[in-house]
Tab-separated table of C-alpha atoms and ligand atoms in Angstrom:
chain	number	residue	atom	x	y	z
A	12	UNK	CA	-15.892	14.601	33.844
A	13	UNK	CA	-17.050	16.062	30.488
A	14	UNK	CA	-14.692	14.875	27.502
A	15	UNK	CA	-14.857	16.136	24.052
A	16	UNK	CA	-13.186	14.132	21.413
A	17	UNK	CA	-12.693	15.701	17.840
A	18	UNK	CA	-12.853	12.889	15.382
A	19	UNK	CA	-14.457	9.385	15.292
A	20	UNK	CA	-11.622	7.446	13.586
A	21	UNK	CA	-9.670	4.691	14.919
A	22	UNK	CA	-8.049	6.575	17.868
A	23	UNK	CA	-11.042	8.889	18.767
A	24	UNK	CA	-13.375	6.170	19.052
A	25	UNK	CA	-10.849	3.949	21.165
A	26	UNK	CA	-10.410	6.892	23.479
A	27	UNK	CA	-14.076	7.438	23.720
A	28	UNK	CA	-15.014	4.057	24.676
A	29	UNK	CA	-12.243	3.810	27.236
A	30	UNK	CA	-12.929	6.905	28.715
A	31	UNK	CA	-16.780	6.178	28.939
A	32	UNK	CA	-15.887	2.693	30.551
A	33	UNK	CA	-14.191	4.860	33.371
A	34	UNK	CA	-17.455	6.712	33.950
A	35	UNK	CA	-16.941	9.848	32.040
A	36	UNK	CA	-19.350	11.912	29.990
A	37	UNK	CA	-18.198	11.636	26.507
A	38	UNK	CA	-19.078	13.390	23.217
A	39	UNK	CA	-17.386	12.973	19.904
A	40	UNK	CA	-17.488	15.493	17.153
A	41	UNK	CA	-17.155	14.080	13.648
A	42	UNK	CA	-17.701	16.028	10.536
A	43	UNK	CA	-18.202	13.236	8.104
A	44	UNK	CA	-21.797	11.630	8.211
A	45	UNK	CA	-20.408	8.262	9.287
A	46	UNK	CA	-17.766	7.506	11.638
A	47	UNK	CA	-14.679	5.484	10.836
A	48	UNK	CA	-14.610	5.940	7.085
A	49	UNK	CA	-10.608	5.510	6.918
A	50	UNK	CA	-10.711	2.274	9.367
A	51	UNK	CA	-13.056	0.810	6.820
A	52	UNK	CA	-10.570	0.910	4.084
A	53	UNK	CA	-7.593	-0.208	6.059
A	54	UNK	CA	-5.820	-3.297	5.058
A	55	UNK	CA	-7.268	-3.066	1.401
A	56	UNK	CA	-10.832	-3.655	3.356
A	57	UNK	CA	-9.395	-6.248	5.600
A	58	UNK	CA	-7.910	-4.058	8.429
A	59	UNK	CA	-4.507	-5.038	9.762
A	60	UNK	CA	-5.721	-4.167	13.133
A	61	UNK	CA	-2.155	-4.525	14.703
A	62	UNK	CA	1.001	-6.685	14.622
A	63	UNK	CA	1.278	-9.809	17.019
A	64	UNK	CA	4.604	-8.896	18.410
A	65	UNK	CA	6.125	-7.540	21.580
A	66	UNK	CA	6.504	-3.890	22.310
A	67	UNK	CA	10.261	-3.829	21.389
A	68	UNK	CA	9.320	-4.925	17.860
A	69	UNK	CA	6.537	-2.360	17.608
A	70	UNK	CA	9.182	0.193	18.721
A	71	UNK	CA	11.664	-1.159	15.790
A	72	UNK	CA	8.861	-0.504	13.444
A	73	UNK	CA	8.308	3.215	14.062
A	74	UNK	CA	11.458	5.007	12.527
A	75	UNK	CA	11.011	8.338	14.412
A	76	UNK	CA	9.818	9.169	18.017
A	77	UNK	CA	9.373	5.588	19.017
A	78	UNK	CA	10.842	6.666	22.615
A	79	UNK	CA	8.014	8.975	22.933
A	80	UNK	CA	5.631	6.033	22.266
A	81	UNK	CA	7.201	3.700	24.629
A	82	UNK	CA	4.896	4.405	27.813
A	83	UNK	CA	1.796	4.140	25.991
A	84	UNK	CA	2.598	1.126	23.905
A	85	UNK	CA	3.698	-0.664	27.267
A	86	UNK	CA	0.424	0.061	28.891
A	87	UNK	CA	-1.732	-0.810	25.595
A	88	UNK	CA	0.482	-3.281	23.603
A	89	UNK	CA	-0.548	-5.368	20.517
A	90	UNK	CA	-1.589	-8.071	22.959
A	91	UNK	CA	-4.138	-5.540	24.640
A	92	UNK	CA	-5.441	-4.574	21.266
A	93	UNK	CA	-6.223	-8.169	20.415
A	94	UNK	CA	-7.724	-8.804	23.749
A	95	UNK	CA	-9.936	-5.743	23.317
A	96	UNK	CA	-11.390	-6.611	20.185
A	97	UNK	CA	-11.743	-10.211	21.001
A	98	UNK	CA	-13.802	-9.059	24.127
A	99	UNK	CA	-15.900	-7.288	21.707
A	100	UNK	CA	-16.738	-10.620	19.972
A	101	UNK	CA	-14.098	-10.110	16.922
A	102	UNK	CA	-12.137	-13.311	16.149
A	103	UNK	CA	-8.726	-12.617	14.902
A	104	UNK	CA	-6.188	-14.447	13.060
A	105	UNK	CA	-2.412	-13.871	12.673
A	106	UNK	CA	-1.085	-13.621	8.844
A	107	UNK	CA	2.467	-13.510	7.562
A	108	UNK	CA	4.787	-10.984	9.225
A	109	UNK	CA	2.604	-11.236	12.216
A	110	UNK	CA	-0.050	-9.096	10.921
A	111	UNK	CA	-3.460	-9.470	12.690
A	112	UNK	CA	-6.746	-9.296	10.879
A	113	UNK	CA	-10.355	-10.069	11.658
A	114	UNK	CA	-11.036	-13.618	10.710
A	115	UNK	CA	-13.895	-12.536	8.425
A	116	UNK	CA	-11.333	-10.151	6.324
A	117	UNK	CA	-13.901	-7.412	6.871
A	118	UNK	CA	-12.621	-3.881	8.235
A	119	UNK	CA	-16.133	-3.076	8.883
A	120	UNK	CA	-16.372	-5.679	11.634
A	121	UNK	CA	-13.486	-4.011	13.439
A	122	UNK	CA	-15.082	-0.453	12.923
A	123	UNK	CA	-18.499	-1.902	13.824
A	124	UNK	CA	-17.310	-3.127	16.844
A	125	UNK	CA	-15.889	-0.015	17.907
A	126	UNK	CA	-18.974	1.793	17.026
A	127	UNK	CA	-21.153	-0.573	18.963
A	128	UNK	CA	-19.112	-0.417	22.078
A	129	UNK	CA	-19.185	3.240	22.115
A	130	UNK	CA	-22.991	3.290	21.398
A	131	UNK	CA	-23.304	0.728	24.299
A	132	UNK	CA	-21.233	3.059	26.552
A	133	UNK	CA	-23.576	6.101	25.930
A	134	UNK	CA	-21.201	8.007	24.029
A	135	UNK	CA	-22.774	10.850	22.076
A	136	UNK	CA	-21.729	11.116	18.294
A	137	UNK	CA	-22.473	14.728	16.994
A	138	UNK	CA	-22.088	15.404	13.355
A	139	UNK	CA	-20.319	18.818	13.385
A	140	UNK	CA	-16.952	20.089	12.316
A	141	UNK	CA	-14.431	21.555	15.093
A	142	UNK	CA	-13.316	24.979	13.739
A	143	UNK	CA	-11.355	26.183	16.881
A	144	UNK	CA	-10.504	25.693	20.335
A	145	UNK	CA	-11.860	27.594	23.333
A	146	UNK	CA	-8.993	28.364	25.551
A	147	UNK	CA	-9.126	30.470	28.677
A	148	UNK	CA	-6.160	31.205	31.022
A	149	UNK	CA	-3.784	28.512	29.597
A	150	UNK	CA	-6.566	25.761	29.873
A	151	UNK	CA	-8.989	24.488	27.133
A	152	UNK	CA	-12.626	24.883	28.042
A	153	UNK	CA	-14.213	23.525	24.840
A	154	UNK	CA	-14.487	23.764	20.934
A	155	UNK	CA	-16.286	25.725	18.570
A	156	UNK	CA	-18.023	23.811	15.882
A	157	UNK	CA	-19.804	24.782	12.772
A	158	UNK	CA	-23.319	24.425	14.503
A	159	UNK	CA	-22.187	25.867	18.147
A	160	UNK	CA	-20.076	25.850	21.132
A	161	UNK	CA	-19.251	22.603	22.890
A	162	UNK	CA	-18.015	23.014	26.530
A	163	UNK	CA	-15.835	20.138	28.046
A	164	UNK	CA	-13.318	19.672	31.022
A	165	UNK	CA	-11.079	17.815	28.620
A	166	UNK	CA	-10.461	18.020	24.637
A	167	UNK	CA	-8.849	15.361	22.703
A	168	UNK	CA	-7.753	15.992	19.151
A	169	UNK	CA	-7.947	12.576	17.146
A	170	UNK	CA	-8.516	14.183	13.729
A	171	UNK	CA	-5.927	12.143	12.003
A	172	UNK	CA	-3.515	13.207	9.353
A	173	UNK	CA	-3.752	14.460	5.833
A	174	UNK	CA	-3.834	11.275	3.826
A	175	UNK	CA	-6.804	10.098	1.975
A	176	UNK	CA	-8.574	13.389	2.713
A	177	UNK	CA	-11.768	12.016	1.167
A	178	UNK	CA	-11.940	9.811	4.519
A	179	UNK	CA	-12.353	12.941	6.534
A	180	UNK	CA	-8.840	13.680	7.442
A	181	UNK	CA	-8.231	17.136	6.139
A	182	UNK	CA	-5.571	18.266	8.390
A	183	UNK	CA	-7.777	20.165	10.762
A	184	UNK	CA	-5.917	18.935	13.895
A	185	UNK	CA	-2.896	20.729	12.916
A	186	UNK	CA	-4.721	24.102	12.540
A	187	UNK	CA	-6.070	23.469	16.021
A	188	UNK	CA	-2.530	22.590	17.384
A	189	UNK	CA	-1.200	25.560	15.952
A	190	UNK	CA	-3.908	27.581	17.367
A	191	UNK	CA	-3.027	26.431	20.857
A	192	UNK	CA	0.685	27.346	20.072
A	193	UNK	CA	1.957	23.846	19.045
A	194	UNK	CA	4.808	23.205	16.738
A	195	UNK	CA	3.831	21.037	13.659
A	196	UNK	CA	6.856	19.342	12.141
A	197	UNK	CA	6.837	19.139	8.406
A	198	UNK	CA	4.153	17.048	7.011
A	199	UNK	CA	4.562	14.633	4.153
A	200	UNK	CA	3.364	11.151	3.128
A	201	UNK	CA	4.994	8.025	4.329
A	202	UNK	CA	3.881	4.494	3.038
A	203	UNK	CA	3.177	6.176	-0.254
A	204	UNK	CA	3.863	5.437	-4.128
A	205	UNK	CA	7.191	6.628	-5.569
A	206	UNK	CA	7.775	8.665	-8.715
A	207	UNK	CA	10.853	7.630	-10.666
A	208	UNK	CA	12.924	9.708	-13.232
A	209	UNK	CA	12.613	9.276	-16.872
A	210	UNK	CA	9.784	7.591	-18.686
A	211	UNK	CA	11.318	3.943	-18.689
A	212	UNK	CA	8.723	2.688	-16.139
A	213	UNK	CA	5.834	3.932	-18.044
A	214	UNK	CA	6.369	1.548	-20.678
A	215	UNK	CA	5.527	-1.141	-18.373
A	216	UNK	CA	2.557	0.634	-16.448
A	217	UNK	CA	0.047	-1.636	-15.114
A	218	UNK	CA	2.608	-4.728	-14.702
A	219	UNK	CA	2.583	-6.165	-11.292
A	220	UNK	CA	5.587	-7.967	-10.107
A	221	UNK	CA	5.438	-10.730	-7.547
A	222	UNK	CA	8.142	-12.192	-5.833
A	223	UNK	CA	10.627	-9.506	-6.867
A	224	UNK	CA	13.286	-8.027	-4.737
A	225	UNK	CA	13.459	-4.067	-4.130
A	226	UNK	CA	16.752	-2.666	-3.088
A	227	UNK	CA	16.811	1.258	-2.315
A	228	UNK	CA	20.230	2.592	-2.034
A	229	UNK	CA	20.903	6.123	-0.586
A	230	UNK	CA	23.594	7.411	-2.695
A	231	UNK	CA	24.612	10.144	-0.202
A	232	UNK	CA	25.471	7.682	2.308
A	233	UNK	CA	26.650	4.906	-0.074
A	234	UNK	CA	24.386	2.189	1.471
A	235	UNK	CA	21.033	0.358	1.253
A	236	UNK	CA	18.344	1.783	3.316
A	237	UNK	CA	15.704	-0.930	2.186
A	238	UNK	CA	15.758	-4.404	0.667
A	239	UNK	CA	12.827	-6.917	0.695
A	240	UNK	CA	11.272	-9.290	-1.590
A	241	UNK	CA	7.577	-9.027	-2.559
A	242	UNK	CA	4.937	-7.614	-4.741
A	243	UNK	CA	5.261	-4.187	-6.723
A	244	UNK	CA	3.023	-2.338	-9.416
A	245	UNK	CA	4.506	-0.107	-12.407
A	246	UNK	CA	2.479	2.993	-12.888
A	247	UNK	CA	2.664	5.962	-15.254
A	248	UNK	CA	4.491	7.972	-12.662
A	249	UNK	CA	6.768	5.262	-11.199
A	250	UNK	CA	5.916	2.471	-8.798
A	251	UNK	CA	3.422	1.313	-6.197
A	252	UNK	CA	2.392	-1.688	-4.547
A	253	UNK	CA	3.246	-2.910	-0.942
A	254	UNK	CA	7.062	-3.229	-1.433
A	255	UNK	CA	7.271	0.392	-2.695
A	256	UNK	CA	4.871	1.762	-0.003
A	257	UNK	CA	7.076	0.011	2.556
A	258	UNK	CA	10.360	1.403	1.033
A	259	UNK	CA	8.997	4.999	0.942
A	260	UNK	CA	8.904	5.017	4.825
A	261	UNK	CA	12.833	4.518	4.601
A	262	UNK	CA	13.459	7.673	2.455
A	263	UNK	CA	13.590	11.254	3.671
A	264	UNK	CA	14.558	14.764	2.261
A	265	UNK	CA	14.507	13.348	-1.281
A	266	UNK	CA	16.578	15.075	-3.782
A	267	UNK	CA	17.261	14.023	-7.501
A	268	UNK	CA	19.843	11.398	-7.604
A	269	UNK	CA	19.942	10.563	-3.862
A	270	UNK	CA	18.069	7.330	-3.940
A	271	UNK	CA	18.041	4.491	-6.615
A	272	UNK	CA	15.484	1.707	-6.957
A	273	UNK	CA	17.040	-1.337	-7.909
A	274	UNK	CA	14.655	-4.206	-9.057
A	275	UNK	CA	15.975	-7.809	-9.116
A	276	UNK	CA	13.256	-9.503	-11.219
A	277	UNK	CA	14.477	-13.185	-10.577
A	278	UNK	CA	15.886	-13.085	-6.936
A	279	UNK	CA	15.452	-16.905	-6.665
A	280	UNK	CA	18.293	-17.451	-9.331
A	281	UNK	CA	22.083	-16.590	-8.787
A	282	UNK	CA	23.923	-15.243	-11.678
A	283	UNK	CA	25.088	-18.809	-12.749
A	284	UNK	CA	21.674	-20.292	-12.547
A	285	UNK	CA	20.146	-17.378	-14.509
A	286	UNK	CA	22.681	-17.605	-17.033
A	287	UNK	CA	22.008	-21.385	-17.557
A	288	UNK	CA	18.542	-20.651	-17.712
A	289	UNK	CA	18.992	-18.038	-20.572
A	290	UNK	CA	21.169	-20.321	-22.250
A	291	UNK	CA	18.559	-23.101	-22.307
A	292	UNK	CA	16.179	-20.737	-23.471
A	293	UNK	CA	18.223	-19.649	-26.196
A	294	UNK	CA	19.146	-23.152	-27.307
A	295	UNK	CA	15.487	-23.931	-27.909
A	296	UNK	CA	15.341	-20.966	-30.633
A	297	UNK	CA	18.869	-20.611	-31.920
A	298	UNK	CA	17.694	-18.613	-34.907
A	299	UNK	CA	15.291	-16.288	-33.384
A	300	UNK	CA	15.774	-12.380	-32.950
A	301	UNK	CA	16.851	-11.712	-29.306
A	302	UNK	CA	13.523	-9.578	-28.490
A	303	UNK	CA	11.526	-12.808	-29.267
A	304	UNK	CA	13.502	-15.159	-27.259
A	305	UNK	CA	13.025	-14.119	-23.427
A	306	UNK	CA	9.371	-14.236	-23.480
A	307	UNK	CA	9.199	-17.410	-21.167
A	308	UNK	CA	11.685	-15.819	-18.865
A	309	UNK	CA	9.931	-12.253	-18.210
A	310	UNK	CA	6.672	-10.727	-18.425
A	311	UNK	CA	5.823	-9.359	-21.754
A	312	UNK	CA	5.685	-5.726	-20.844
A	313	UNK	CA	8.910	-5.565	-19.074
A	314	UNK	CA	10.940	-7.138	-22.094
A	315	UNK	CA	11.323	-3.968	-23.951
A	316	UNK	CA	12.840	-2.180	-21.182
A	317	UNK	CA	15.388	-5.277	-20.232
A	318	UNK	CA	16.437	-5.372	-23.746
A	319	UNK	CA	17.103	-1.760	-23.775
A	320	UNK	CA	19.182	-1.759	-20.294
A	321	UNK	CA	20.954	-5.011	-21.727
A	322	UNK	CA	22.287	-3.116	-24.703
A	323	UNK	CA	21.886	-6.093	-26.784
A	324	UNK	CA	20.497	-5.216	-30.390
A	325	UNK	CA	17.009	-6.564	-30.119
A	326	UNK	CA	17.152	-8.117	-33.853
A	327	UNK	CA	20.432	-10.108	-32.853
A	328	UNK	CA	20.013	-13.771	-33.635
A	329	UNK	CA	20.209	-15.445	-30.162
A	330	UNK	CA	22.977	-17.835	-31.355
A	331	UNK	CA	25.355	-14.932	-32.132
A	332	UNK	CA	24.755	-13.269	-28.524
A	333	UNK	CA	28.109	-13.608	-26.952
A	334	UNK	CA	29.075	-14.569	-23.011
A	335	UNK	CA	29.659	-10.786	-22.241
A	336	UNK	CA	26.195	-9.905	-23.681
A	337	UNK	CA	24.474	-12.697	-21.725
A	338	UNK	CA	26.224	-11.282	-18.561
A	339	UNK	CA	24.778	-7.803	-19.440
A	340	UNK	CA	21.258	-9.345	-19.813
A	341	UNK	CA	21.576	-11.144	-16.324
A	342	UNK	CA	22.723	-7.831	-14.726
A	343	UNK	CA	19.731	-5.968	-16.195
A	344	UNK	CA	17.446	-8.702	-15.002
A	345	UNK	CA	18.933	-8.863	-11.555
A	346	UNK	CA	19.360	-5.202	-11.252
A	347	UNK	CA	16.733	-2.705	-13.278
A	348	UNK	CA	17.615	0.540	-11.847
A	349	UNK	CA	15.679	3.619	-11.462
A	350	UNK	CA	16.500	6.916	-10.030
A	351	UNK	CA	13.754	8.106	-7.745
A	352	UNK	CA	12.510	11.415	-8.214
A	353	UNK	CA	9.987	11.822	-5.322
A	354	UNK	CA	7.184	10.689	-3.414
A	355	UNK	CA	3.446	10.977	-4.539
A	356	UNK	CA	1.404	13.619	-2.587
A	357	UNK	CA	0.438	12.828	0.944
A	358	UNK	CA	-3.137	12.651	-0.292
A	359	UNK	CA	-2.199	9.439	-1.891
A	360	UNK	CA	-0.354	8.125	1.194
A	361	UNK	CA	-1.082	5.640	4.033
A	362	UNK	CA	0.080	7.835	6.653
A	363	UNK	CA	1.250	11.300	7.377
A	364	UNK	CA	4.807	11.768	8.349
A	365	UNK	CA	5.231	14.565	10.664
A	366	UNK	CA	2.609	16.273	12.880
A	367	UNK	CA	2.541	17.892	16.334
A	368	UNK	CA	5.724	17.866	17.756
A	369	UNK	CA	5.934	15.212	20.714
A	370	UNK	CA	8.521	17.365	22.514
A	371	UNK	CA	5.369	19.441	23.478
A	372	UNK	CA	3.358	16.514	24.592
A	373	UNK	CA	3.346	14.499	27.626
A	374	UNK	CA	4.298	10.778	26.741
A	375	UNK	CA	2.030	9.468	29.701
A	376	UNK	CA	-1.084	11.212	29.126
A	377	UNK	CA	-0.835	12.645	25.532
A	378	UNK	CA	-1.818	16.130	27.226
A	379	UNK	CA	-0.304	19.275	25.621
A	380	UNK	CA	2.620	20.704	27.752
A	381	UNK	CA	1.278	23.960	26.538
A	382	UNK	CA	-2.660	24.079	27.283
A	383	UNK	CA	-3.964	22.167	30.079
A	384	UNK	CA	-6.852	19.679	29.487
A	385	UNK	CA	-5.979	19.681	25.740
A	386	UNK	CA	-4.764	16.207	24.402
A	387	UNK	CA	-3.604	14.717	20.903
A	388	UNK	CA	-3.650	11.208	19.943
A	389	UNK	CA	-3.152	9.066	16.870
A	390	UNK	CA	-2.052	10.143	13.158
A	391	UNK	CA	-2.240	13.990	14.271
A	392	UNK	CA	1.016	13.131	16.124
A	393	UNK	CA	4.567	13.227	14.657
A	394	UNK	CA	4.821	9.665	14.902
A	395	UNK	CA	4.392	6.882	12.094
A	396	UNK	CA	5.236	3.297	11.556
A	397	UNK	CA	5.835	0.819	8.886
A	398	UNK	CA	3.134	-1.152	7.448
A	399	UNK	CA	2.008	-4.157	9.446
A	400	UNK	CA	-0.573	-2.809	11.691
A	401	UNK	CA	1.805	-0.547	13.388
A	402	UNK	CA	0.092	2.559	12.649
A	403	UNK	CA	-3.301	1.566	14.081
A	404	UNK	CA	-1.388	0.146	17.235
A	405	UNK	CA	-0.108	3.637	17.635
A	406	UNK	CA	-3.597	5.055	17.426
A	407	UNK	CA	-5.092	2.664	20.005
A	408	UNK	CA	-2.165	2.958	22.378
A	409	UNK	CA	-1.925	6.883	22.556
A	410	UNK	CA	-5.933	6.703	22.711
A	411	UNK	CA	-5.679	4.223	25.905
A	412	UNK	CA	-3.130	6.550	27.571
A	413	UNK	CA	-5.100	9.593	26.999
A	414	UNK	CA	-8.162	7.823	28.528
A	415	UNK	CA	-6.430	6.506	31.423
A	416	UNK	CA	-5.338	9.984	32.531
A	417	UNK	CA	-8.822	11.493	32.906
B	505	FAD	C1	-5.773	3.024	2.511
B	505	FAD	C2	-5.379	2.935	4.005
B	505	FAD	C3	-5.014	1.635	4.495
B	505	FAD	C4	-4.293	1.716	5.841
B	505	FAD	N1	-4.299	0.268	6.369
B	505	FAD	C5	-4.003	0.274	7.582
B	505	FAD	C6	-3.763	-1.047	7.992
B	505	FAD	O1	-4.107	-2.116	7.518
B	505	FAD	N2	-3.172	-1.103	9.306
B	505	FAD	C7	-2.740	0.067	10.121
B	505	FAD	O2	-2.146	-0.044	11.114
B	505	FAD	N3	-2.961	1.145	9.496
B	505	FAD	C8	-3.424	1.367	8.306
B	505	FAD	N4	-3.738	2.616	7.726
B	505	FAD	C9	-3.495	3.748	8.743
B	505	FAD	C10	-4.606	4.147	9.809
B	505	FAD	O3	-5.705	4.152	8.980
B	505	FAD	C11	-4.216	5.481	10.291
B	505	FAD	O4	-3.170	5.009	11.015
B	505	FAD	C12	-5.473	5.642	11.458
B	505	FAD	O5	-6.785	5.507	10.772
B	505	FAD	C13	-5.259	6.919	12.062
B	505	FAD	O6	-6.116	6.724	13.181
B	505	FAD	P1	-6.565	8.413	13.644
B	505	FAD	O7	-7.949	8.117	14.637
B	505	FAD	O8	-5.575	9.186	14.062
B	505	FAD	O9	-7.120	9.100	12.314
B	505	FAD	P2	-8.508	8.681	11.304
B	505	FAD	O10	-8.801	7.252	11.431
B	505	FAD	O11	-8.237	9.340	10.031
B	505	FAD	O12	-9.761	9.359	12.071
B	505	FAD	C14	-10.043	10.877	12.280
B	505	FAD	C15	-11.174	11.325	12.251
B	505	FAD	O13	-11.266	12.802	12.462
B	505	FAD	C16	-12.250	13.285	11.752
B	505	FAD	N5	-12.244	14.861	11.520
B	505	FAD	C17	-11.032	15.268	11.200
B	505	FAD	N6	-11.066	16.632	11.245
B	505	FAD	C18	-12.186	16.841	11.944
B	505	FAD	C19	-12.951	18.114	12.487
B	505	FAD	N7	-12.433	19.397	12.205
B	505	FAD	N8	-14.261	18.065	13.214
B	505	FAD	C20	-14.759	16.660	13.333
B	505	FAD	N9	-13.998	15.602	12.820
B	505	FAD	C21	-12.882	15.848	12.307
B	505	FAD	C22	-12.177	12.615	10.487
B	505	FAD	O14	-13.395	12.754	9.696
B	505	FAD	C23	-11.867	11.288	10.891
B	505	FAD	O15	-13.145	10.437	10.939
B	505	FAD	C24	-4.166	2.926	6.332
B	505	FAD	C25	-4.434	4.148	5.934
B	505	FAD	C26	-4.865	4.054	4.640
B	505	FAD	C27	-5.277	5.647	4.095
């Protein structure tokens, strides 16, 4: 059978190699000069290739449409992803949070292994851009590219989403889906930096906090939707860093005032211990101005903001600070709050939320229910996961399910 895959990224190449191993004649169209540009930058260049967990845990890390993925994930689980790359000679290791990386810490080893496997299986990679689908009598017959027509029995759209468009994922897959009559659900970024209201956070721009705790509260529901400890970064617009990217996946329909960020700068100390620590620091410099007295407790660039939030006059001598004022200081340190304004654009996101409506796709084969022979895999589908290797796992599992149906 002649298979044409649009996109030489994670899902496209996995589908290509699996299809070729089944004996099909496979061509991949890729509009970038080099395949796997996005894969090469995953996991900060280390590629968190999957998560070493069971299928139920993967499902729990996919906030929407996880049921749709159950069949694919059951047939190509994280264990299968690991076995696949190990069979290609890549040594893997499991880190904190069951995240799996190549031992070399080099994402290019993962993409290199995929490209090598594809080449060894005689898959043809053609540099061209898919412009439109050729559909005749409710069946796909091929693709019209910038340099000509490509006829095939099956066409697989593996074009990725809208995030990091410089890697080649410019959203073409959604246009092709719409051309075929598919619904594309609302598109936005997930795992994306967050904009905060006001200019307070800009004062601490560039500050990277380690071991702080972030709680995100949905004020409309009156409950926290995210609480985790880790690393975050102040920027000119708000906040970024691993903790914030993860938190963004738990927020939706953001309107002013809906979500509040609360940062605990000293999560290891309870109120009593923090107060004791403050008192010890004050006792060492009793005649100093308040704004000059907490340099050992907090990073310099966050101090003006904490002082402002505590309401204590900066020039007040520390030996005159009252118990109530100390309590206000401790609560500013334990709960530095910001109102969320919105998310950064999808181009800055790790993953696209939304995509081809999965109700119109067969979960077993990833085939369109509207056009015979047309398949959608990877990020172009309306399914995305949290950080931890779950998004590549979705790409590989949907690719495998698709290939097995040929
Ligand atoms: C900075 C960053 C870090 C990430 N880190 C991780 C991580 O560590 N772990 C994880 O699980 N996930 C990670 N992700 C997410 C992961 O990269 C994606 O989920 C995954 O790449 C999606 O695979 P895909 O095949 O659907 O799309 P892509 O990998 O984006 O591939 C799509 C391909 O299609 C090509 N294409 C698009 N349109 C056309 C067209 N019209 N004609 C021809 N070719 C076309 C593109 O050029 C591209 O090569 C990260 C994402 C980013 C941006």
